[in-house]
mmCIF file of C-alpha atoms in Angstrom:
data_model
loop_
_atom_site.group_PDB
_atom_site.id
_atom_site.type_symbol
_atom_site.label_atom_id
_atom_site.label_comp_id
_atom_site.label_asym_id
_atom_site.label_seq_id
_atom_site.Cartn_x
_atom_site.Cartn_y
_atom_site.Cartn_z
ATOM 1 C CA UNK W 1 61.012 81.339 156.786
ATOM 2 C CA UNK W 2 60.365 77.752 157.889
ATOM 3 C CA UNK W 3 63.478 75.128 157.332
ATOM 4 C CA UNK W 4 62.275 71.286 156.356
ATOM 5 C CA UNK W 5 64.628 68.806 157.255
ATOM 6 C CA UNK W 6 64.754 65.133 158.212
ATOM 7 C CA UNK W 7 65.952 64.042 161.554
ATOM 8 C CA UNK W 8 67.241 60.779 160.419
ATOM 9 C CA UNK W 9 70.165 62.598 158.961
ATOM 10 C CA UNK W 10 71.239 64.281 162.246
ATOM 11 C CA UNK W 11 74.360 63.573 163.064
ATOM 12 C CA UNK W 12 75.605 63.491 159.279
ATOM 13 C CA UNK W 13 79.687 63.187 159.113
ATOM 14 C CA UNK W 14 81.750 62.857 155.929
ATOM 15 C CA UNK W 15 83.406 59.368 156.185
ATOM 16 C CA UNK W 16 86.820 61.062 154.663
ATOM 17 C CA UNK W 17 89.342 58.618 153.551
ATOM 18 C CA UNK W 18 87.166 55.397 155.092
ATOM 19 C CA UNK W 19 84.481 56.543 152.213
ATOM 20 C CA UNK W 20 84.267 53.212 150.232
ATOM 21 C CA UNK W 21 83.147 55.635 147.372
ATOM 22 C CA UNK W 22 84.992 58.629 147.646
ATOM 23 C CA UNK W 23 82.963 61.755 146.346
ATOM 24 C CA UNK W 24 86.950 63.397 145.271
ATOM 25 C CA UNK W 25 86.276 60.662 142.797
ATOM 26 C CA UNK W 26 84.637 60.554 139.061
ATOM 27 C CA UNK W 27 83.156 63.834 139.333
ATOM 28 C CA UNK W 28 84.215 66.865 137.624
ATOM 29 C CA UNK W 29 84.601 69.583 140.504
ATOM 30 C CA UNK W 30 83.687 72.744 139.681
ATOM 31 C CA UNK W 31 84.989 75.787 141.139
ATOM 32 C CA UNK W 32 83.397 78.598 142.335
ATOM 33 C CA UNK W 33 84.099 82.185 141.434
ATOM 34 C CA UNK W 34 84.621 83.221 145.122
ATOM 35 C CA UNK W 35 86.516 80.455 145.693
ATOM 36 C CA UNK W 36 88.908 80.872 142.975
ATOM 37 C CA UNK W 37 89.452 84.403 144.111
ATOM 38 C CA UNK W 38 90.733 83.126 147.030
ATOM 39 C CA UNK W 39 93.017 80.130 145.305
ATOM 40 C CA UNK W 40 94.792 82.893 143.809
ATOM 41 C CA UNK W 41 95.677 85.040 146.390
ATOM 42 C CA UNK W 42 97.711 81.560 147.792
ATOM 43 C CA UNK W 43 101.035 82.252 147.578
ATOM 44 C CA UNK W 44 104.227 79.498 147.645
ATOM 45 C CA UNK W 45 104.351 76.248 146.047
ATOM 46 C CA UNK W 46 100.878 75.117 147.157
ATOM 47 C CA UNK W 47 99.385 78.397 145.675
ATOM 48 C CA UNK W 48 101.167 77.398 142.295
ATOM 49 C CA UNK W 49 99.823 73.487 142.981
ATOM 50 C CA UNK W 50 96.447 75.467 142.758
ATOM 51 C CA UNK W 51 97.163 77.678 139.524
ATOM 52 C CA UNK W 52 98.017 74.163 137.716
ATOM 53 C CA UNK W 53 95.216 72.204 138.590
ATOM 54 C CA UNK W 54 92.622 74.687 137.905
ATOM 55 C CA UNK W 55 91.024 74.397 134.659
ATOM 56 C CA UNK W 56 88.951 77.601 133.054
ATOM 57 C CA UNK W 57 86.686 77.298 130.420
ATOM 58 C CA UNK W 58 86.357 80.046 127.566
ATOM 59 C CA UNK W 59 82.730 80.467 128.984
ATOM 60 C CA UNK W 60 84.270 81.495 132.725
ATOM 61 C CA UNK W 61 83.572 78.284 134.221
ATOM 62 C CA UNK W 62 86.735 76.950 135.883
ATOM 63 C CA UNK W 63 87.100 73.237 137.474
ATOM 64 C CA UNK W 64 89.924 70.992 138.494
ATOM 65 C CA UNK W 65 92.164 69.257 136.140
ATOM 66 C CA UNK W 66 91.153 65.574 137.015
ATOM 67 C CA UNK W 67 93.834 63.070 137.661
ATOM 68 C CA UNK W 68 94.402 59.584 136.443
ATOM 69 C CA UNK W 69 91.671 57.737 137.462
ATOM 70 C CA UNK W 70 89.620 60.609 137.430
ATOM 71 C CA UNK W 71 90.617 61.668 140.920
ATOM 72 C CA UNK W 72 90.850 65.073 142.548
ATOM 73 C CA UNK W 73 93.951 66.504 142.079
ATOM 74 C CA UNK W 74 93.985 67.413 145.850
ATOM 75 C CA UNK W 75 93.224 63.275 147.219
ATOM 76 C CA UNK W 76 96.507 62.385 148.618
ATOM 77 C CA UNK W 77 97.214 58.629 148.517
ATOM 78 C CA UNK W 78 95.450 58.574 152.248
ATOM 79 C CA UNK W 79 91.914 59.616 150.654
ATOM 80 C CA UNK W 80 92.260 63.160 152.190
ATOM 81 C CA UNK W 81 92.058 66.633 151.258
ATOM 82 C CA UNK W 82 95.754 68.622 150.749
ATOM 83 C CA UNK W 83 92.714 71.691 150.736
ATOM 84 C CA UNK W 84 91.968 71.384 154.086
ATOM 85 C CA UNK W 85 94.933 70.778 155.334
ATOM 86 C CA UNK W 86 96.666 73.337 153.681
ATOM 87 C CA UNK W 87 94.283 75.785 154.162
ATOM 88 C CA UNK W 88 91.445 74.172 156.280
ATOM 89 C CA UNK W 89 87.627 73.784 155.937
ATOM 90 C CA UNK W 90 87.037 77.405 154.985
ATOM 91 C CA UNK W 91 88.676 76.979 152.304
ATOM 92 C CA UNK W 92 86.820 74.606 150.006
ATOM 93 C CA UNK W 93 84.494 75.314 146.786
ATOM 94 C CA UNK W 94 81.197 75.390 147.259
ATOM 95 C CA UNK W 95 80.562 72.178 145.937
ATOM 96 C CA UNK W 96 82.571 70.446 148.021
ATOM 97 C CA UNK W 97 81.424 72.422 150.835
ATOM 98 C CA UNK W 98 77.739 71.237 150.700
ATOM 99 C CA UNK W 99 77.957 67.921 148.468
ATOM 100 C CA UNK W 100 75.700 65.505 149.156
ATOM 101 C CA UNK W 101 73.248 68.448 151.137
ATOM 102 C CA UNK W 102 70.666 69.410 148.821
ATOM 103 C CA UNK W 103 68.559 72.562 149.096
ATOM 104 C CA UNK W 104 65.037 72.603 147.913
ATOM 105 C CA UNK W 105 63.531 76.612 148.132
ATOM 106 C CA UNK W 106 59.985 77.093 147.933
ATOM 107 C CA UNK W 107 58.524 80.846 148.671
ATOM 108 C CA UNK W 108 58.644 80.875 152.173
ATOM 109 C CA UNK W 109 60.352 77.120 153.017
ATOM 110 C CA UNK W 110 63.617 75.483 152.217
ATOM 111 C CA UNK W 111 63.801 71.768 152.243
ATOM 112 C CA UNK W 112 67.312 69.868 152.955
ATOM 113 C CA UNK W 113 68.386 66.869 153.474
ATOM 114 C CA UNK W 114 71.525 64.458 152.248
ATOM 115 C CA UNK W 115 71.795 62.421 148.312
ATOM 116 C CA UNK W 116 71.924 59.214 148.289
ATOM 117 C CA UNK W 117 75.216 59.240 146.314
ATOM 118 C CA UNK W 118 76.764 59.102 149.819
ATOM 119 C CA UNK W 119 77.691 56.070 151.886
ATOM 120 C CA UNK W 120 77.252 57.777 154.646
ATOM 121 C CA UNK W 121 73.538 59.520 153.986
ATOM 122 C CA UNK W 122 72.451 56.084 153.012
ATOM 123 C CA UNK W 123 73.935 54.701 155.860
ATOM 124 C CA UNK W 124 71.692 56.794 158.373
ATOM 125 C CA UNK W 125 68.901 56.585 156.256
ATOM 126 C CA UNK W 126 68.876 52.336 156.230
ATOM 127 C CA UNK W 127 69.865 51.718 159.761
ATOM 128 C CA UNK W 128 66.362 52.295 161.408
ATOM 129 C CA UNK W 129 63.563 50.801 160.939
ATOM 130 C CA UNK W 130 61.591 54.312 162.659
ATOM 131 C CA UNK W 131 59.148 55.803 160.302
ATOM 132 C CA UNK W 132 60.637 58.646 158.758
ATOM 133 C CA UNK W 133 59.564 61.877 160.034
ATOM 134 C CA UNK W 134 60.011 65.693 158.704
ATOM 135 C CA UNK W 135 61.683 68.452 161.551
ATOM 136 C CA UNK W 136 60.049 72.311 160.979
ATOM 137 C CA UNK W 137 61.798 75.211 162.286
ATOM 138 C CA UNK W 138 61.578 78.596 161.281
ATOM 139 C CA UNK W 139 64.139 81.438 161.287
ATOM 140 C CA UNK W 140 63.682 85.308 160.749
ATOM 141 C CA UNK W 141 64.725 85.194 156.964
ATOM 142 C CA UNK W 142 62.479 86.393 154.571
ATOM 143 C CA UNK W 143 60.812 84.329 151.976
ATOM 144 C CA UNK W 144 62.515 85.365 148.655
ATOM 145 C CA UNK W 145 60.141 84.198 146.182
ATOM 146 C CA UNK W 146 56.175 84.594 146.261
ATOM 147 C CA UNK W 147 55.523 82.334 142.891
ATOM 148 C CA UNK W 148 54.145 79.169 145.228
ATOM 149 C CA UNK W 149 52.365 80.835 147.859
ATOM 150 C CA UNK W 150 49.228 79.460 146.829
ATOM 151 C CA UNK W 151 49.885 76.552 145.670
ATOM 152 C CA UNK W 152 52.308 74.943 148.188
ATOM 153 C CA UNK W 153 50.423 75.024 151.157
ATOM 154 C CA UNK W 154 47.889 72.210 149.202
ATOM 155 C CA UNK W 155 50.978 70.601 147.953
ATOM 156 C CA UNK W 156 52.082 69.759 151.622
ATOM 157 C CA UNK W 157 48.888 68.435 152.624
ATOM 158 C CA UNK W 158 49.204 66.163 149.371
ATOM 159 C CA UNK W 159 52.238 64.830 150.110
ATOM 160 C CA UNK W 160 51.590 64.642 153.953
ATOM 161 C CA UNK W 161 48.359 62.342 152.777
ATOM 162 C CA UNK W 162 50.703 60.334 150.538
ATOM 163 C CA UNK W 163 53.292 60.008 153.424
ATOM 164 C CA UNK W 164 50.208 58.513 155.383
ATOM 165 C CA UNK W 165 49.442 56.298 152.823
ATOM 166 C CA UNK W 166 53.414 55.147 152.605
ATOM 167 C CA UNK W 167 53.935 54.393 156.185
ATOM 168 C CA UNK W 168 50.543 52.721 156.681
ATOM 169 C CA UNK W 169 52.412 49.461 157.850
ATOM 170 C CA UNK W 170 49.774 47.557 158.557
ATOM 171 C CA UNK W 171 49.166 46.906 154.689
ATOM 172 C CA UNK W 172 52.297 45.335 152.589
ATOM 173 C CA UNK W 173 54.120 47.750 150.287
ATOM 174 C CA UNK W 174 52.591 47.122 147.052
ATOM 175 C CA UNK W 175 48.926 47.383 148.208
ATOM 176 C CA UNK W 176 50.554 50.858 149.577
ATOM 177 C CA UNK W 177 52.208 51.818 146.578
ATOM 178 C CA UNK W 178 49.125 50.845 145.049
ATOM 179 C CA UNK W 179 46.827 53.390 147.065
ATOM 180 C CA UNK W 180 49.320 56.445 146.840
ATOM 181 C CA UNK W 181 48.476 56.448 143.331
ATOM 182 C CA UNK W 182 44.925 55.861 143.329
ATOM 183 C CA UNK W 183 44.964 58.694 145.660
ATOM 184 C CA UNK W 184 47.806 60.695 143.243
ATOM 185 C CA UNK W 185 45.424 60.158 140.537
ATOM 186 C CA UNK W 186 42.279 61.490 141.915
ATOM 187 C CA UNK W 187 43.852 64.830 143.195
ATOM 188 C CA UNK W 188 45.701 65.337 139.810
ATOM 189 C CA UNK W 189 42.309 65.431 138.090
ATOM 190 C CA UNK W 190 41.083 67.833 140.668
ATOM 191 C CA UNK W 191 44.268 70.245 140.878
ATOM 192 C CA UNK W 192 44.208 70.239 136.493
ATOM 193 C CA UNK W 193 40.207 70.960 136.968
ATOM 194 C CA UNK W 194 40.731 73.187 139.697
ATOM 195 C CA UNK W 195 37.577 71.478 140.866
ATOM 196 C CA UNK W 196 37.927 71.879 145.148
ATOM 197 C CA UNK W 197 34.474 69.090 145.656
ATOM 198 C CA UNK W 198 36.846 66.977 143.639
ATOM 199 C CA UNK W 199 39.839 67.603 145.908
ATOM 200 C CA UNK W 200 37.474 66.576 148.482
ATOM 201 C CA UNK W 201 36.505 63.514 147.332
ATOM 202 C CA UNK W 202 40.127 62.655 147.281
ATOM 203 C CA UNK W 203 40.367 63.328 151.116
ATOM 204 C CA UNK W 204 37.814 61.277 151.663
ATOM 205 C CA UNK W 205 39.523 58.464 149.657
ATOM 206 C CA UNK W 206 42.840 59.083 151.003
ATOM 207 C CA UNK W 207 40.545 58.132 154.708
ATOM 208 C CA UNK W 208 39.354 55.244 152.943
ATOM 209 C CA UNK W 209 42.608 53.978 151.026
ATOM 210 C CA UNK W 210 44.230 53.680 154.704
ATOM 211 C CA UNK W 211 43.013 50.626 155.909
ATOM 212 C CA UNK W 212 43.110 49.949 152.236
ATOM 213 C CA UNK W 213 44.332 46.077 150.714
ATOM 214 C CA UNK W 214 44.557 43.662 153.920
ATOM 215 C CA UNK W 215 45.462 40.996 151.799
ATOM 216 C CA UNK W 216 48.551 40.862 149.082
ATOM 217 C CA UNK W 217 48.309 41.813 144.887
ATOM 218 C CA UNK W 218 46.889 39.177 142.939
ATOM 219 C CA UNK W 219 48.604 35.843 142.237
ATOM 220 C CA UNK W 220 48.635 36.278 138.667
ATOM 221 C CA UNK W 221 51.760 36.255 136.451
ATOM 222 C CA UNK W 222 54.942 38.499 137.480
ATOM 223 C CA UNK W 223 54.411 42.048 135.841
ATOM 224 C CA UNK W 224 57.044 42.416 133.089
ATOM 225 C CA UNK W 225 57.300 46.575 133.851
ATOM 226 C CA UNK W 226 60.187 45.912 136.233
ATOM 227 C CA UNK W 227 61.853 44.452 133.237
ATOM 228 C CA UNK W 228 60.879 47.059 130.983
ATOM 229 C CA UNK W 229 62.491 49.872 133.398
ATOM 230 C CA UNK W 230 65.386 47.708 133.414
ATOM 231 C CA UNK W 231 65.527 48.187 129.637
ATOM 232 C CA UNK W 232 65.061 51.600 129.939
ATOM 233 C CA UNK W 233 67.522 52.331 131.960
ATOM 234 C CA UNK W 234 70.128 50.543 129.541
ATOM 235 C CA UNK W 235 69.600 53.442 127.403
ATOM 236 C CA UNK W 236 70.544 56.209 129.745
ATOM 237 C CA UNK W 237 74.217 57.742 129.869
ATOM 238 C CA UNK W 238 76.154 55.780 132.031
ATOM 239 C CA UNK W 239 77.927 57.557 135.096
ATOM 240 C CA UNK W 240 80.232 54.981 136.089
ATOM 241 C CA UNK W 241 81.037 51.606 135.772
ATOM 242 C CA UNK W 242 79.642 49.858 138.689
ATOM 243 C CA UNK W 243 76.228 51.142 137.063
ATOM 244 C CA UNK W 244 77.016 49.198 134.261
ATOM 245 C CA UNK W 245 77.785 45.547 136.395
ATOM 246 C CA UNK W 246 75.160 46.177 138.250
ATOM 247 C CA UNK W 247 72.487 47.078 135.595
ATOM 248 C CA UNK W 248 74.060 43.970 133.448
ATOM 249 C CA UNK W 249 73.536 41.888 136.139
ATOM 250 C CA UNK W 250 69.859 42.838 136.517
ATOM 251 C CA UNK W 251 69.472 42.085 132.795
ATOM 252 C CA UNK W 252 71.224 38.718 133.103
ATOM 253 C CA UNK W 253 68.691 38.025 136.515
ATOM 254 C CA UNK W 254 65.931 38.244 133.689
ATOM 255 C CA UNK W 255 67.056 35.578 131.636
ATOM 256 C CA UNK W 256 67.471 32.640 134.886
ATOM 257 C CA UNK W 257 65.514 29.817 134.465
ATOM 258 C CA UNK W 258 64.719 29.440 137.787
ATOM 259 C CA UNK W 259 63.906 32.829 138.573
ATOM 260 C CA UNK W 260 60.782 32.812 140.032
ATOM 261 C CA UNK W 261 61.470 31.048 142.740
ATOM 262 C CA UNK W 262 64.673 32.624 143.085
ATOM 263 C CA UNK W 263 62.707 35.528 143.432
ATOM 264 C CA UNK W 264 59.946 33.736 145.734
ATOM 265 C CA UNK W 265 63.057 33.008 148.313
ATOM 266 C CA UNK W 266 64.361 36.601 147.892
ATOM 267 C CA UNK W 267 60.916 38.249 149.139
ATOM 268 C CA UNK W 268 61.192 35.831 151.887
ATOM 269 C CA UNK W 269 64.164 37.068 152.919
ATOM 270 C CA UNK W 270 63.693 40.793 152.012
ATOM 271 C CA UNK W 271 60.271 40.517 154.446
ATOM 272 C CA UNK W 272 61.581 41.577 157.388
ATOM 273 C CA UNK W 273 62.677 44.664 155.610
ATOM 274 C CA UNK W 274 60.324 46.499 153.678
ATOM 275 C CA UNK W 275 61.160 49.624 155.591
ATOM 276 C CA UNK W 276 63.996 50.262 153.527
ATOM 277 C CA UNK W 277 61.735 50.421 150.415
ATOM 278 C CA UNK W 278 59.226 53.032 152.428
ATOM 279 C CA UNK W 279 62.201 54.899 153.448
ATOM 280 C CA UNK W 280 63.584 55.151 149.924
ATOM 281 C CA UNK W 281 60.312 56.182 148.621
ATOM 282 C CA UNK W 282 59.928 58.550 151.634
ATOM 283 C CA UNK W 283 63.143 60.295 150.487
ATOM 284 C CA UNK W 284 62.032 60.440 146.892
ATOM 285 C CA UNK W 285 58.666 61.619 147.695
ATOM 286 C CA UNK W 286 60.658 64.458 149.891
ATOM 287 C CA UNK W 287 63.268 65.739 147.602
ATOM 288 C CA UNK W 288 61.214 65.847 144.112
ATOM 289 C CA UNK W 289 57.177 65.981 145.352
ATOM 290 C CA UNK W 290 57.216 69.944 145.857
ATOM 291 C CA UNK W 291 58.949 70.745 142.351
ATOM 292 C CA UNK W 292 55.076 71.039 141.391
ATOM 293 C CA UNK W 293 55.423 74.247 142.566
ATOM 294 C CA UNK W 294 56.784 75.234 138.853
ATOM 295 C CA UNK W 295 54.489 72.952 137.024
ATOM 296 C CA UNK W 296 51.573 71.261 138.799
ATOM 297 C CA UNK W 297 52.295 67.863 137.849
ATOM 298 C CA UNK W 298 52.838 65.920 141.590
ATOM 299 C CA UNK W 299 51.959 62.982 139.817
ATOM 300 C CA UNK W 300 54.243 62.226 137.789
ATOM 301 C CA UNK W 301 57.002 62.701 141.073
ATOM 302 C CA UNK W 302 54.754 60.116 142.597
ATOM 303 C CA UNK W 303 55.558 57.643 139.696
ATOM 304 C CA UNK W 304 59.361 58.943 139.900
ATOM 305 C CA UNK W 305 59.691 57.876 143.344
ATOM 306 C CA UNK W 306 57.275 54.383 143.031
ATOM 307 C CA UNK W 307 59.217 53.452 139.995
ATOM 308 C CA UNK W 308 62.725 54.048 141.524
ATOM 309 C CA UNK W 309 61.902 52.050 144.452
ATOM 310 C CA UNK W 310 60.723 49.091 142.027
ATOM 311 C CA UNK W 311 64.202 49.995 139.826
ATOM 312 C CA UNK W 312 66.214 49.604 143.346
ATOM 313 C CA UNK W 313 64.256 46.282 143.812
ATOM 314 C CA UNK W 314 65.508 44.563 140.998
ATOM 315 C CA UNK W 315 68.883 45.925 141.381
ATOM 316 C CA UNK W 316 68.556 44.707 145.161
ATOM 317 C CA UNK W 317 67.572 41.205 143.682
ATOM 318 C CA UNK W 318 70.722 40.839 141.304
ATOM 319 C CA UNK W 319 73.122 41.798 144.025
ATOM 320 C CA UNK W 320 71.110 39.155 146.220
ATOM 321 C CA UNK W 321 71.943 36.576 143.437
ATOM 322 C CA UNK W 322 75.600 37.282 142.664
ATOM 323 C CA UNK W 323 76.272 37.473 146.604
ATOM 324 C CA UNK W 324 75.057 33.614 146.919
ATOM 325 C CA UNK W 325 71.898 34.769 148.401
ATOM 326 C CA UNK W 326 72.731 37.613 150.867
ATOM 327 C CA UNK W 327 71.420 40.795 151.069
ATOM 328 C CA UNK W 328 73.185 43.002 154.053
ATOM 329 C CA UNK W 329 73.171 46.315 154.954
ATOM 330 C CA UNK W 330 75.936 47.490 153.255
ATOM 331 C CA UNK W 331 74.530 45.926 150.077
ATOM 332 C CA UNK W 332 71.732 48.336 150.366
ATOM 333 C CA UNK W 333 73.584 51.054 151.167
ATOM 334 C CA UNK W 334 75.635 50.173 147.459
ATOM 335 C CA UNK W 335 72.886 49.939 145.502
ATOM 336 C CA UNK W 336 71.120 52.768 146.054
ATOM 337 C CA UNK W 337 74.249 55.017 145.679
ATOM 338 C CA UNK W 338 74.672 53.545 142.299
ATOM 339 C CA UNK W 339 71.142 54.433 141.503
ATOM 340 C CA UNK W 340 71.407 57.977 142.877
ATOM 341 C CA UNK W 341 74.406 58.625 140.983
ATOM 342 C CA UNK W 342 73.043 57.587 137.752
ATOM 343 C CA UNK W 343 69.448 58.980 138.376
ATOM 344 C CA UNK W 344 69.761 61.508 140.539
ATOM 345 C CA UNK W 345 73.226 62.957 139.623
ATOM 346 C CA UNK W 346 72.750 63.813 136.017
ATOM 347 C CA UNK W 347 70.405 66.121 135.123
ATOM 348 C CA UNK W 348 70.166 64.178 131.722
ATOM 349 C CA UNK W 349 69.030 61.149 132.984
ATOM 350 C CA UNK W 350 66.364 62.869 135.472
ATOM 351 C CA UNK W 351 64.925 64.588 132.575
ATOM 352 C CA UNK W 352 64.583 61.543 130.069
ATOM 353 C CA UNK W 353 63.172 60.143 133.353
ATOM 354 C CA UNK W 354 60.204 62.185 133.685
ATOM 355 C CA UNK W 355 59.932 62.342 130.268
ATOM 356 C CA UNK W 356 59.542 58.768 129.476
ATOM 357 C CA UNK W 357 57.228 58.088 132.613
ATOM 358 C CA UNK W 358 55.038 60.824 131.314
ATOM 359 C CA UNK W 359 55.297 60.016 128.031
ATOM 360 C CA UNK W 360 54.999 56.471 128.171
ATOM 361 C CA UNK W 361 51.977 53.865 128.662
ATOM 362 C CA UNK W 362 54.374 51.442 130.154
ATOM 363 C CA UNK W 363 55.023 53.856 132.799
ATOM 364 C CA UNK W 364 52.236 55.929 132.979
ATOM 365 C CA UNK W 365 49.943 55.674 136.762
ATOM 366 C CA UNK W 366 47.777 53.412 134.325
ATOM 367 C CA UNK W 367 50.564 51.218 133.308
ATOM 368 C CA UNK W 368 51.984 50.970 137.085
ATOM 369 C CA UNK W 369 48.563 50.271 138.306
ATOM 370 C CA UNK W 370 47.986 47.748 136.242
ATOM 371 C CA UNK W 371 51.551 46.244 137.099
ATOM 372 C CA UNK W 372 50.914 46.424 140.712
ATOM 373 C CA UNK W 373 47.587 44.692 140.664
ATOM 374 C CA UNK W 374 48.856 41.604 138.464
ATOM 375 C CA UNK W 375 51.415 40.095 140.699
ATOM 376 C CA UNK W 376 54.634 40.105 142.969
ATOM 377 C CA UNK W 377 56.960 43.041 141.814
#
């Protein structure tokens, strides 16, 4: 079995109690049933701390009974875990064990890698400006599944085509963004007609699309789709408050008189830094690309990770604003944990996601071509 991972995450350590944005926090812990086999079997007063802060559901779920202010029961006033040192590291859920590690399993490959959600992820994703690269080993396992052994072999040389396409730094970003879906688009309508010339044809334009768009989008007026995915967000369920400020913010941003050059000077200043934008799509591109194992639609992940990167933009640009025209790195780090959280962190909100880009002409490849050839995003 081969084993995907990222190198930039190497290295990965839980900040513990100097977490700015504690993961013991806001989120309703759920316990495994291993786990709480072993919970009982604690004896003394921190086996009956257990018992009482262990919530099970009539369905057989069982969680922890959240404190005021939604914390973890088990966060002692220095941010740590009374778990671990109790009973040490062994000893946690599974949840708590692994969170932020994602596993991605595809017949015979798993994919990892860290969420967002986490400080410290985003901190090791931001730092370098290194193209992103993906690390292959392989192990004796066995593949468990044989459902996308045909398919996922020619969904890795997609996404290795797009990752070309991404990282082509000699074109700016939005000329980029712009080719990776003129690219997406033309091997779509191949895959659906399961027409291989086709397929071809889109090789030879990925070759093409490289060098693609020396100069910059048009100078026509500002597209109004970051705006509109703005808006859409709004209507989402809200995680947590600082996705509210920050979302309101980004509203208010809309309504400045002076906003486009406000938003002239914040390119200018943002220039120097466009890798954090191809790294974000990168990582978007990497976690949700291959889930087209299940359906065949790569295209609409394309326009998942294109339009999150444009969502972090604007969010980028109202913390820019409110900060008095400062952008650092642990601004960037902020905002794209909020946007993980929201997005990436409720199943609810990825699915009304992927169901309003595909259902929508605003947000459809059309719709985000058209937006990316009409001006500065």
């Amino acid at each position: 079995m081969k084993i995907h991972t990222l190198p930039c995450f190497d290295g990965f350590r839980c900040a513990a109690s100097a977490c700015g944005d504690s993961c013991c926090v806001g989120w309703e812990i759920d316990v495994d049933a291993d786990t709480l086999d072993l919970y009982r079997q604690v004896g003394g007063s921190f086996g009956k701390r257990l018992a009482q802060n262990i919530v099970t559901e009539p369905d057989g779920t069982s969680h922890f009974r959240l404190t005021a202010g939604e914390r973890c029961p088990f966060l002692n006033e220095e941010n740590l875990c009374d778990i671990i040192l109790h009973l040490g590291e062994g000893a946690l859920c599974d949840i708590c064990d692994q969170h932020p590690r994602f596993y991605n399993d595809y017949d015979n490959l798993q994919e990892t890698g860290f969420g967002l959600c986490c400080e410290a992820a985003g901190r090791l994703l931001f730092s370098s400006d290194r193209p992103l690269t993906i690390r292959t080993t392989e192990t004796e396992e066995e593949a468990s599944d044989e459902a996308s052994a045909e398919t996922l072999p020619l969904l890795l040389h997609l996404r290795e085509q797009l990752f070309g396409l991404l990282q082509d730094r000699g074109a700016p970003l939005q000329t980029r963004f712009t080719s990776m879906l003129l690219y997406a688009q033309t091997a779509q309508d191949a895959w659906d007609g399961q027409d291989l010339d086709a397929l071809c044809d889109a090789e030879e334009l990925a070759a093409d699309l490289l060098p693609f768009g020396e100069a910059a989008w048009g100078e026509g007026e500002p597209s109004d789709l970051p705006a509109e995915l703005l808006r859409f967000f709004g209507t989402l369920e809200s995680i947590n408050g600082e996705w509210d400020a920050l979302l309101r913010a980004a509203v208010d941003c809309l309504a400045l008189p002076d906003r486009p050059a406000l938003e002239a000077r914040f390119r200018a200043d943002m220039a120097g830094r466009e890798y954090e934008y191809e790294h974000l799509a990168f990582y978007f591109l990497y976690r949700y690309f291959l889930h087209a194992v299940d359906d065949g639609d790569f295209l609409s992940r394309v326009c998942l990770a294109l339009l999150s990167v444009l969502a972090v933009r604007r969010l980028d640009f109202a913390c820019w604003h409110q900060n008095g025209e400062r952008f650092t790195l642990e601004d960037r780090i902020a905002v794209a944990r909020i946007f993980s959280k929201e997005l990436e962190y409720s199943e609810e909100n990825m699915a009304a996601f992927l169901a309003e880009l595909r259902d929508s002409d605003q947000f459809s490849p059309d719709g985000l071509l058209e937006a990316l050839s009409d001006g500065p995003l």
